[in-house]
Every structure is written in structure tokens, then in C-alpha cells.
Tab-separated table of C-alpha atoms and ligand atoms in Angstrom:
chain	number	residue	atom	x	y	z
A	1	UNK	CA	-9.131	14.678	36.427
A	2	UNK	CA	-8.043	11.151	34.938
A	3	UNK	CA	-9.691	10.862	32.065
A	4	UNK	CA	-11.447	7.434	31.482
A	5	UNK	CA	-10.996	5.183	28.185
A	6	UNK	CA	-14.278	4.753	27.004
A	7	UNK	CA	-13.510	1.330	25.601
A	8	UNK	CA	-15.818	-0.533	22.910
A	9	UNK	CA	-13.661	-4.075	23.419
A	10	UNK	CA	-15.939	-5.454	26.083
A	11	UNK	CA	-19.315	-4.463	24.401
A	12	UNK	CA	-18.412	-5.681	21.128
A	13	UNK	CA	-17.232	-9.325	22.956
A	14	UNK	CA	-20.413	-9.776	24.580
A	15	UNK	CA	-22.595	-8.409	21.634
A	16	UNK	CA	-20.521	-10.618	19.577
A	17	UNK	CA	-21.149	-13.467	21.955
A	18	UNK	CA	-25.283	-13.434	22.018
A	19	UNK	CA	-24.857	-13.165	17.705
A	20	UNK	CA	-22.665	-16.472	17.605
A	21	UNK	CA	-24.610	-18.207	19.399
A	22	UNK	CA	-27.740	-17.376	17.492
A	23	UNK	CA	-26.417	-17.953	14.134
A	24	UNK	CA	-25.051	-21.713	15.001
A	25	UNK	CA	-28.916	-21.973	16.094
A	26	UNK	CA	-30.386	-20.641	12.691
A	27	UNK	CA	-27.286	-23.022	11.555
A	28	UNK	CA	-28.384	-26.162	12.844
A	29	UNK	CA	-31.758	-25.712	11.229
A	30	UNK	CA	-30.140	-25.592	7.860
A	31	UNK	CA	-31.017	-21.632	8.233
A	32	UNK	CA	-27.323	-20.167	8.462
A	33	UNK	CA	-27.139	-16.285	8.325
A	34	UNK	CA	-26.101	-14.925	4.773
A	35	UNK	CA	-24.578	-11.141	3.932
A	36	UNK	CA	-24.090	-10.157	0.566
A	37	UNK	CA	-21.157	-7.537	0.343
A	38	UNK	CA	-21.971	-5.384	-2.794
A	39	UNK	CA	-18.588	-3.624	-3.687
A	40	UNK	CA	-17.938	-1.173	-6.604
A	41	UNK	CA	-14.819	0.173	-6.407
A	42	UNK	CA	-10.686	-0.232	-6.316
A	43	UNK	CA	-10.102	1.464	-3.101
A	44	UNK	CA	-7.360	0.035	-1.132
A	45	UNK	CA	-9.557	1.193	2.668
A	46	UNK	CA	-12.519	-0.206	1.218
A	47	UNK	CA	-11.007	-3.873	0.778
A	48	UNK	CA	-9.514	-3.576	4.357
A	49	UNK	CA	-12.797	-2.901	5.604
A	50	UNK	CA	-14.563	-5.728	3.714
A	51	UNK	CA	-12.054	-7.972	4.901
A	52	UNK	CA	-12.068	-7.353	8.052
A	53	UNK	CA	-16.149	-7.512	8.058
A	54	UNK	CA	-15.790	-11.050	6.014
A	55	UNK	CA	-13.488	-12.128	8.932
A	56	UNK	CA	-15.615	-10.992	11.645
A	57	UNK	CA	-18.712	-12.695	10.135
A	58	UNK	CA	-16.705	-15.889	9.899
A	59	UNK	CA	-15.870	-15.811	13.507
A	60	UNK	CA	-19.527	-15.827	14.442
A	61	UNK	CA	-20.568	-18.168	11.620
A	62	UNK	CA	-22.241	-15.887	9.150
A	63	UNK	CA	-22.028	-16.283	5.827
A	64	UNK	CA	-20.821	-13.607	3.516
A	65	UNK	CA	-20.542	-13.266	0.208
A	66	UNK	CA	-18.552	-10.028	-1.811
A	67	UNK	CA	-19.991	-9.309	-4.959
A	68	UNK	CA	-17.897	-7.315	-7.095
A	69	UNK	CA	-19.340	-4.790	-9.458
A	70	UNK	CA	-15.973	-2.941	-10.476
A	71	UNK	CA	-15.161	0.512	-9.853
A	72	UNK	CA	-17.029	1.888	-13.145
A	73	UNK	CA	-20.101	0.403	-12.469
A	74	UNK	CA	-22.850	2.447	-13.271
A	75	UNK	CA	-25.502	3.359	-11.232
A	76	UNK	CA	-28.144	1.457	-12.763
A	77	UNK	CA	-25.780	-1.790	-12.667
A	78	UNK	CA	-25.856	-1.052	-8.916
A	79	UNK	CA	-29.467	-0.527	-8.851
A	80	UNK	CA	-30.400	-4.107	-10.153
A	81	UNK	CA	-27.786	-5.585	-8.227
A	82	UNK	CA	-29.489	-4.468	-4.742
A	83	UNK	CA	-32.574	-5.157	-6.464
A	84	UNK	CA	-31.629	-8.452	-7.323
A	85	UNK	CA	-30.434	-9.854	-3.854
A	86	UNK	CA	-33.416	-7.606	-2.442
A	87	UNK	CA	-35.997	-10.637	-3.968
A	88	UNK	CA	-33.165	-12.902	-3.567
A	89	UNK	CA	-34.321	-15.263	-0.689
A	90	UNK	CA	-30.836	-16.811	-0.511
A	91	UNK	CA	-29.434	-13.513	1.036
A	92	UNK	CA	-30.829	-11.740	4.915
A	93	UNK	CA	-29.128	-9.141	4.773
A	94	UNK	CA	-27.233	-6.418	1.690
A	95	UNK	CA	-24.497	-4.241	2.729
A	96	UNK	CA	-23.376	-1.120	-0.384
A	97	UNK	CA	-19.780	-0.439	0.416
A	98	UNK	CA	-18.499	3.106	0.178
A	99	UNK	CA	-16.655	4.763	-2.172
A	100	UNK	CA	-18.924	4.707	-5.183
A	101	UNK	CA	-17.814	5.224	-8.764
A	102	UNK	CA	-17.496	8.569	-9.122
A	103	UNK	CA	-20.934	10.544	-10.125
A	104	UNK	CA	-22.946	7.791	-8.379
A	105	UNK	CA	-24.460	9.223	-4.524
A	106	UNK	CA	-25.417	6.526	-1.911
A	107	UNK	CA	-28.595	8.357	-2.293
A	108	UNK	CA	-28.928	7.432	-6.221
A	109	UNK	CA	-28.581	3.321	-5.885
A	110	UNK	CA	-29.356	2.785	-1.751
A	111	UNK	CA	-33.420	3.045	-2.477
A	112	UNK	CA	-32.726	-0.535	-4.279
A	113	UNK	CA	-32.113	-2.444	-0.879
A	114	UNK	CA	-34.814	-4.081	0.688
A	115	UNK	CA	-35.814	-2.230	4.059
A	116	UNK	CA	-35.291	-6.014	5.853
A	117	UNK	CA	-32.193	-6.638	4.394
A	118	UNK	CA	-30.551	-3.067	4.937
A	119	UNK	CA	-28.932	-3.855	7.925
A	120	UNK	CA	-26.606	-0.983	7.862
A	121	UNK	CA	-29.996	1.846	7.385
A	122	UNK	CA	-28.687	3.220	4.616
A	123	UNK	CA	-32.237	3.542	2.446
A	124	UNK	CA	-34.131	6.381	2.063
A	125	UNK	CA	-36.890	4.503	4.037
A	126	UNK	CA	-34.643	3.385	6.731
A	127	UNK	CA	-33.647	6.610	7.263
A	128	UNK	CA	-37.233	8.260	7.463
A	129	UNK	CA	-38.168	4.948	9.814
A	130	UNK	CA	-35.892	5.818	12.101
A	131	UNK	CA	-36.925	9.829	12.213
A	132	UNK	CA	-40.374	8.619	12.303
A	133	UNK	CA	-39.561	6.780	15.190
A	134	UNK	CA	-40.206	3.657	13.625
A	135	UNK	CA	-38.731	0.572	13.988
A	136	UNK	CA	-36.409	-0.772	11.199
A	137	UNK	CA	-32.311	-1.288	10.957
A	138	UNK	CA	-30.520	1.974	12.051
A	139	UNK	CA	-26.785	2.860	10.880
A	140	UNK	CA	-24.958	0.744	13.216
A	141	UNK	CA	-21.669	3.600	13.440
A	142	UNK	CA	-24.769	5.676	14.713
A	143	UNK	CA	-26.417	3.571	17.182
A	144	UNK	CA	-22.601	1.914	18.222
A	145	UNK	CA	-22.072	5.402	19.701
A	146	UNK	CA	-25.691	5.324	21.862
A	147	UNK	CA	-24.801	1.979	23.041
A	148	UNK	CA	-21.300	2.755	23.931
A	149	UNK	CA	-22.432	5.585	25.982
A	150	UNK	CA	-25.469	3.141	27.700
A	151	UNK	CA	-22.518	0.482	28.552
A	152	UNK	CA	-20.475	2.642	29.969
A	153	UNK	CA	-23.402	3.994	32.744
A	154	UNK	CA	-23.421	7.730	30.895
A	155	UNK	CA	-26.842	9.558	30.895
A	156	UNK	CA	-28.139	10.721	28.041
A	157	UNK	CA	-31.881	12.044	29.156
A	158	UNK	CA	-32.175	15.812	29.297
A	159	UNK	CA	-28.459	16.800	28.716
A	160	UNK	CA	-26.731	18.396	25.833
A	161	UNK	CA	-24.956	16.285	23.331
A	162	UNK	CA	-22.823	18.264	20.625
A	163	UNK	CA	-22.399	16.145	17.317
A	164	UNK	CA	-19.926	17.234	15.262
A	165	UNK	CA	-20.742	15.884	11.699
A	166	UNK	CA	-24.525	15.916	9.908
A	167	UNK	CA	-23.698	13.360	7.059
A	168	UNK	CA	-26.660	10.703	6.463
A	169	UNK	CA	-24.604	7.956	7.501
A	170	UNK	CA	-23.586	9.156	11.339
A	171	UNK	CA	-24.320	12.908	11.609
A	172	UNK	CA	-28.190	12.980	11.257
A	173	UNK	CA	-28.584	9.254	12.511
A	174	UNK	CA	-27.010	9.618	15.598
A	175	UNK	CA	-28.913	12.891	16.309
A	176	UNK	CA	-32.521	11.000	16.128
A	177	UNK	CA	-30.997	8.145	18.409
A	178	UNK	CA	-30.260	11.000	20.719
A	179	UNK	CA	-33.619	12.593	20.475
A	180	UNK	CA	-35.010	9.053	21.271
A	181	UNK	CA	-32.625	8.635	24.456
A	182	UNK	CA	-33.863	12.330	25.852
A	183	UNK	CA	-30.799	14.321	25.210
A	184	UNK	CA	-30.537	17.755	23.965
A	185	UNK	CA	-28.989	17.461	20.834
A	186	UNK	CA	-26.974	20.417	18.902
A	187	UNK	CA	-25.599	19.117	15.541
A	188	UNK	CA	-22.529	21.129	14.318
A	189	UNK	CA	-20.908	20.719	10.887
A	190	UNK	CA	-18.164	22.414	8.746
A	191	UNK	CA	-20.075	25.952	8.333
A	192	UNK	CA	-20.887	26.476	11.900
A	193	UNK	CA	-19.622	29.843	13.154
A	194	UNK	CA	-17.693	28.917	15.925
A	195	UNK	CA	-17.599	24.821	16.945
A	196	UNK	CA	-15.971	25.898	20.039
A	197	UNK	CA	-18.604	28.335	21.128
A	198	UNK	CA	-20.922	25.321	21.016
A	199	UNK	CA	-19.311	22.034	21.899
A	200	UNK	CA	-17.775	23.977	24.984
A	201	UNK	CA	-21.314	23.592	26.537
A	202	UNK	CA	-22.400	20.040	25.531
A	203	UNK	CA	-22.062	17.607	28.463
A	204	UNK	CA	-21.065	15.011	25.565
A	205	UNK	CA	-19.366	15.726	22.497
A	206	UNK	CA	-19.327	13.296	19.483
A	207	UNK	CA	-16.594	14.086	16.321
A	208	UNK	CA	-18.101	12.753	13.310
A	209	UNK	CA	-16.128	15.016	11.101
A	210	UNK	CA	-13.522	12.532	9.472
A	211	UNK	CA	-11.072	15.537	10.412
A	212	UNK	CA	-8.137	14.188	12.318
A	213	UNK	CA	-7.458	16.487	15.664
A	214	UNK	CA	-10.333	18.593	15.007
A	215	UNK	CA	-11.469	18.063	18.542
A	216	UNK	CA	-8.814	19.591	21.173
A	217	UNK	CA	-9.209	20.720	24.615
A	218	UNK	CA	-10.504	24.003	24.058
A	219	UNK	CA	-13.565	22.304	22.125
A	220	UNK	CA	-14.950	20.724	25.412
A	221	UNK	CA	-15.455	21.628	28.992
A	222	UNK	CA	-14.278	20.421	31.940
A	223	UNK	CA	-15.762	17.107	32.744
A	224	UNK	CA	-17.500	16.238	29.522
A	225	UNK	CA	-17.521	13.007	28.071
A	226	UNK	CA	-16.047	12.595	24.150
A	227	UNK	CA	-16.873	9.812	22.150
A	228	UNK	CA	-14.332	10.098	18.707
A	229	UNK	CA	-16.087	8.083	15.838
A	230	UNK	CA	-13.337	9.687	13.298
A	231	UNK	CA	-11.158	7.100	11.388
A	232	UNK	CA	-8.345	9.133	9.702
A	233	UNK	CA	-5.300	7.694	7.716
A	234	UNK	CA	-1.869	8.818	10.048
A	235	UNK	CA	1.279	9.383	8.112
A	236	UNK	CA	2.275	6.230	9.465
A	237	UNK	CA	-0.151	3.965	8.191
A	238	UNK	CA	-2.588	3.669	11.268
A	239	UNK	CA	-5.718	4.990	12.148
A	240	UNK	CA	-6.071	8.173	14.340
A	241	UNK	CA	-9.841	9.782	15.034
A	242	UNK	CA	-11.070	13.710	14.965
A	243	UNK	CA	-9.675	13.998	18.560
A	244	UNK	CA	-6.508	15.340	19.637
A	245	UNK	CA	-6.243	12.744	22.514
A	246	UNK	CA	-3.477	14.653	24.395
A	247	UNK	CA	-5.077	17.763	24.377
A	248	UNK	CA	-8.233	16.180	25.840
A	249	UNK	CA	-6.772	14.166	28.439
A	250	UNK	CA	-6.838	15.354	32.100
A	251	UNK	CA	-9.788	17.597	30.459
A	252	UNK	CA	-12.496	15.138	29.784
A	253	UNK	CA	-14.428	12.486	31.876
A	254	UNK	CA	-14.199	10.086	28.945
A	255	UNK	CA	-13.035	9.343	25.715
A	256	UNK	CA	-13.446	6.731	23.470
A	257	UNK	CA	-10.234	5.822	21.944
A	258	UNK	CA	-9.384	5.464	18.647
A	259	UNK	CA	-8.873	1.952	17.245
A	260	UNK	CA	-10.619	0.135	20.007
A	261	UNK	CA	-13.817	2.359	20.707
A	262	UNK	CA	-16.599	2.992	18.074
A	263	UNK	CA	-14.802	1.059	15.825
A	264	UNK	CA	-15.372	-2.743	17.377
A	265	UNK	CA	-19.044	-1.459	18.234
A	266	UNK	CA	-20.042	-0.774	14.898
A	267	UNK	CA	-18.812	-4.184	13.518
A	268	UNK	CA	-20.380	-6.179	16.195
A	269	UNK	CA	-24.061	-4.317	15.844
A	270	UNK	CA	-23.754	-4.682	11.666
A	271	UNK	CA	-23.076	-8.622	12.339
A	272	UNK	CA	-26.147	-8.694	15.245
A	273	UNK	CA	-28.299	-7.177	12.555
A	274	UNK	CA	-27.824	-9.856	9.833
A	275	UNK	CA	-28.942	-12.063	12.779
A	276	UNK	CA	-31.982	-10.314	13.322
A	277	UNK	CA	-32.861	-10.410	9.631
A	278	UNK	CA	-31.478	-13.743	8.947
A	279	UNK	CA	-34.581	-14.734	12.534
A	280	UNK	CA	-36.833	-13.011	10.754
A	281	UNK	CA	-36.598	-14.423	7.173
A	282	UNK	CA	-36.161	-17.705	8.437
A	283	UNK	CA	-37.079	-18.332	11.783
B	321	NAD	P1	-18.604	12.750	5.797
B	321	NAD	O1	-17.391	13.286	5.131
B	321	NAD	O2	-19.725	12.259	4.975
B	321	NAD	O3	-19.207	13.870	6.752
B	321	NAD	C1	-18.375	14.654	7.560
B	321	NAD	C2	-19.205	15.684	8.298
B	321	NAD	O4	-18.343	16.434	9.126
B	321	NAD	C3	-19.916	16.670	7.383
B	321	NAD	O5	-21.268	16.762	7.784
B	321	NAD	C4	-19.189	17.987	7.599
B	321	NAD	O6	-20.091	19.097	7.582
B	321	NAD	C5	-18.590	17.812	8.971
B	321	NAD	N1	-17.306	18.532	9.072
B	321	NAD	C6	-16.238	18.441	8.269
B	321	NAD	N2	-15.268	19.292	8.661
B	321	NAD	C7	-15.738	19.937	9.736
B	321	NAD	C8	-15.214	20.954	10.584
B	321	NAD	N3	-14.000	21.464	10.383
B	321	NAD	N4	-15.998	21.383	11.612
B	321	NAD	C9	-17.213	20.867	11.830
B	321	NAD	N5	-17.756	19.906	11.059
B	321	NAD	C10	-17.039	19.452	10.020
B	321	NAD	O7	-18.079	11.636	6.794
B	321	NAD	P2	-18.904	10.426	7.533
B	321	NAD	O8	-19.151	9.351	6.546
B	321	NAD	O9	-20.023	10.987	8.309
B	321	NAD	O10	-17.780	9.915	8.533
B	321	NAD	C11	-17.266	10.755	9.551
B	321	NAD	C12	-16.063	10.079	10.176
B	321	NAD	O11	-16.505	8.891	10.827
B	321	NAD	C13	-14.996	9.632	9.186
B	321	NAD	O12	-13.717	9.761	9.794
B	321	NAD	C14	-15.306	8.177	8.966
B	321	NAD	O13	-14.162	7.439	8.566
B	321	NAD	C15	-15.749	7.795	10.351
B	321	NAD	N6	-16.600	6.589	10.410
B	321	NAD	C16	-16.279	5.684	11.373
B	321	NAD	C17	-17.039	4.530	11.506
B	321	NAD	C18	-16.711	3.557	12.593
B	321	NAD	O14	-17.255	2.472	12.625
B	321	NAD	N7	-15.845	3.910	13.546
B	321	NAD	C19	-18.084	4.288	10.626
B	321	NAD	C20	-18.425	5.259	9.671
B	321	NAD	C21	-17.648	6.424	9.578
């Protein structure tokens, strides 16, 4: 079987498309979109990400601003921060980048952003919106991987979807948008028994493990479809995901590959959400 490359390019492009051209419109009525970057920390993969983010919010004429809190910040300096742009009406949308100081949890300081302006879901309240079923911003990694699968014509309602990873910011997310679409969701994580035993009958298996070649061909069956939101440091500098691409290959319907899948996705849904907030604060 020739095993398709579940591409994110061509989504992203076209969901990047529909946010640029609503910005310049919240633009020319002196209403431009505005991110505030909240950063506390030194780590080398956190300041590629921001970059990159600042850069792709430039392209589609969002403003961004990084506020740096240093990487000893405590978590009460945090707290007011988020607090702080949460009343600030100058800012649509608050994004907490990852690594904290050490001894602070996401969960400690992420209460402090405003549910309108959390355009990442992050929050407590986000979260329990979207297991309510309510609507409010969901982790965009999370539903990058639901709309991947939609763009790429793969069913979701009544079949089994294996996700391997139940961390608040993909695991457990992704599982509710899963529930939502009708699927049959299994979440796996590192103390199941045997991941094999149970990804080998999911008709779509996502690795959300941050494990690079967790994922091989004796994890999935014949004909499945693999969606690899893993970004893992290679020795040489690059990014591989949790799948062992060769291994899978000839095995698997689909996979999403890794740069150039989730990845572009997740970027282009963050920057579509500071739309949305930046239409609904101001338009
Ligand atoms: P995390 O470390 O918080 O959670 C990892 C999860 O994987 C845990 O629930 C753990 O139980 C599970 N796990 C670990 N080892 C396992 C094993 N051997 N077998 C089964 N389960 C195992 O990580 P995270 O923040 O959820 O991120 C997961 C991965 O997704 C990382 O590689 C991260 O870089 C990547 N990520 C990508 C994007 C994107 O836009 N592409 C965005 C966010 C995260």
C-alpha cells in the first residue's frame, strides 16, 4: 500500500489566507489584532518557537508583542502579568509560553488568563468548556489534528481513534474533540500495559508522546491512518516526531509528516483565534 503524506501545508495556506484578510479589515478600522507573548524562561526551543509565531503573525498583520518575565519569575509575578493584560483592553488575545521556571505548573498561573483572550485553551475553564461541550478557544495542537484529519476526507464518526499521550495540552484535548466528531476514542499513555495491544486496533492512531520513534509498524494495523504530532530534537539539529516513518510506510494509509503536518496547522489555528477574539473585542 503507498502510504499517503498527510500534509498540513495546504490547510494552513488557506486558513492562513481567510485570517489575513480579516485582520487588514479589523486594520482598516483602526482595530488591528494584538497578541501578547508572555515568556518566562531562557530556553533556546522556546525563543525559536516565539519567533517563529511573531513572524507568522506579521505575515498576516497581527500584532504581537513578547513580554519577558525572566526565567525566575515567580508564580505570582506570572499571575498578575496574565491578570494584567486579561483587563488590558489593548491586548485580544494572551499566549503563556512553555517551559516555566522550575516549581511553577501551567496549572498554578494559566487560571489568570481571561477565557476570551486564551486563545491557545490553556485555562482551567477553557479546558472544562470544551469537556462541557461548550464553546470557548480549544488547544489549537489539539483541534489542528481534527482538522487535519477533516481536510484530508478521513472519517472520524463511529471508528476507533488511539491517542497516544493524555497531557492537558494535546492528550485529553484532542480526546473530547474526538468524542465531539463521533469517534471511539482509547487514550494510551506511558503506563499502559501494552500500547501495541491497543493502537493495533484503532483505525487512526495519534502519537502525542514527545517520544521520538515510539510509533513503528508493529503499533498500527494495516491500513490505518497516523497522524504524528511529536516534535523531538534529532542529533542533527532538526525536528523528527514519535513515528518511525520507515517502519510505517507501505503499512499505513496516511501519515502526517513531521515538519510540515501538525506543525503548520497548529500555527495557523493559534493566529485564526486572535482573529476571532480580536472580532469579538472590537468588532
Ligand atoms: P507531555 O510530555 O506533557 O506529555 C506526553 C504524554 O505522552 C504523557 O501523557 C505520557 O503519559 C505519554 N507518554 C510518554 N511516553 C510514553 C510511552 N512510552 N508510551 C505511551 N505514552 C507515553 O507532552 P505534550 O506537551 O503533550 O507534547 C507531546 C508532543 O507533542 C511533544 O513532542 C511536543 O513537542 C509535541 N507538540 C507538538 C505541537 C505541534 O504544534 N506540532 C504542539 C504541542 C506539542
Amino acid at each position: 500500500m503507498d502510504t499517503v503524506s498527510l500534509s498540513g501545508k495546504e490547510l494552513a495556506a488557506a486558513l492562513n489566507a481567510d485570517s489575513k484578510e480579516r485582520a487588514a479589515a479589523l486594520t482598516e478600522r483602526g482595530a488591528a489584532p494584538r497578541l501578547a507573548l508572555v515568556v518566562a524562561n531562557d530556553d533556546p526551543a522556546s525563543a525559536w518557537y516565539v519567533n517563529s509565531l511573531r513572524k507568522a503573525a506579521e505575515r498576516l498583520g497581527i500584532a504581537c508583542e513578547r513580554i519577558d518575565l525572566g526565567a525566575d519569575a515567580s508564580a505570582d509575578r506570572i499571575r498578575a502579568e496574565l491578570t494584567e493584560r486579561s483587563a488590558d483592553p489593548a491586548f485580544d488575545a494572551i499566549m503563556l509560553q512553555t517551559p516555566l521556571p522550575a516549581g511553577v505548573a501551567l496549572d498554578d498561573v494559566s487560571g489568570a488568563i481571561a477565557a476570551d483572550k486564551d486563545v491557545d485553551g490553556v485555562s482551567p475553564l477553557s479546558l472544562g468548556l470544551l469537556a462541557s461541550g461548550l464553546p470557548g478557544f480549544v488547544p489549537a495542537t489539539s483541534e489542528a489534528v481534527v482538522e487535519l484529519l477533516k481536510h484530508h476526507d478521513i472519517p472520524l464518526t463511529g471508528r476507533h481513534v488511539a491517542v497516544v499521550g493524555r497531557s492537558n495540552v494535546v492528550g485529553k484535548p484532542l480526546a473530547q474533540l474526538l468524542l465531539a466528531e463521533n469517534a471511539t476514542v482509547t487514550v494510551c499513555h506511558s503506563r499502559t500495559a501494552d500500547l501495541a495491544a491497543v493502537t493495533t486496533t484503532a483505525d487512526v492512531v495519534v502519537a502525542a508522546a514527545g517520544r521520538a520513534g515510539l510509533i513503528t509498524g508493529k503499533h498500527i494495523r494495516e491500513g490505518a491512518v497516523v497522524i504524528d504530532v511529536g516534535t523531538n530534537e534529532s542529533p542533527d539539529g532538526g525536528i523528527v516526531g514519535d513515528v518511525d516513518a520507515d517502519s510505517v510506510a507501505g503499512k499505513a494509509e496516511g501519515l502526517s509528516p513531521v515538519p510540515g503536518g501538525v506543525g503548520p496547522v497548529t500555527t495557523a489555528l493559534l493566529m485564526r483565534h486572535v482573529v476571532d477574539a480580536a472580532q469579538r473585542h472590537r468588532g
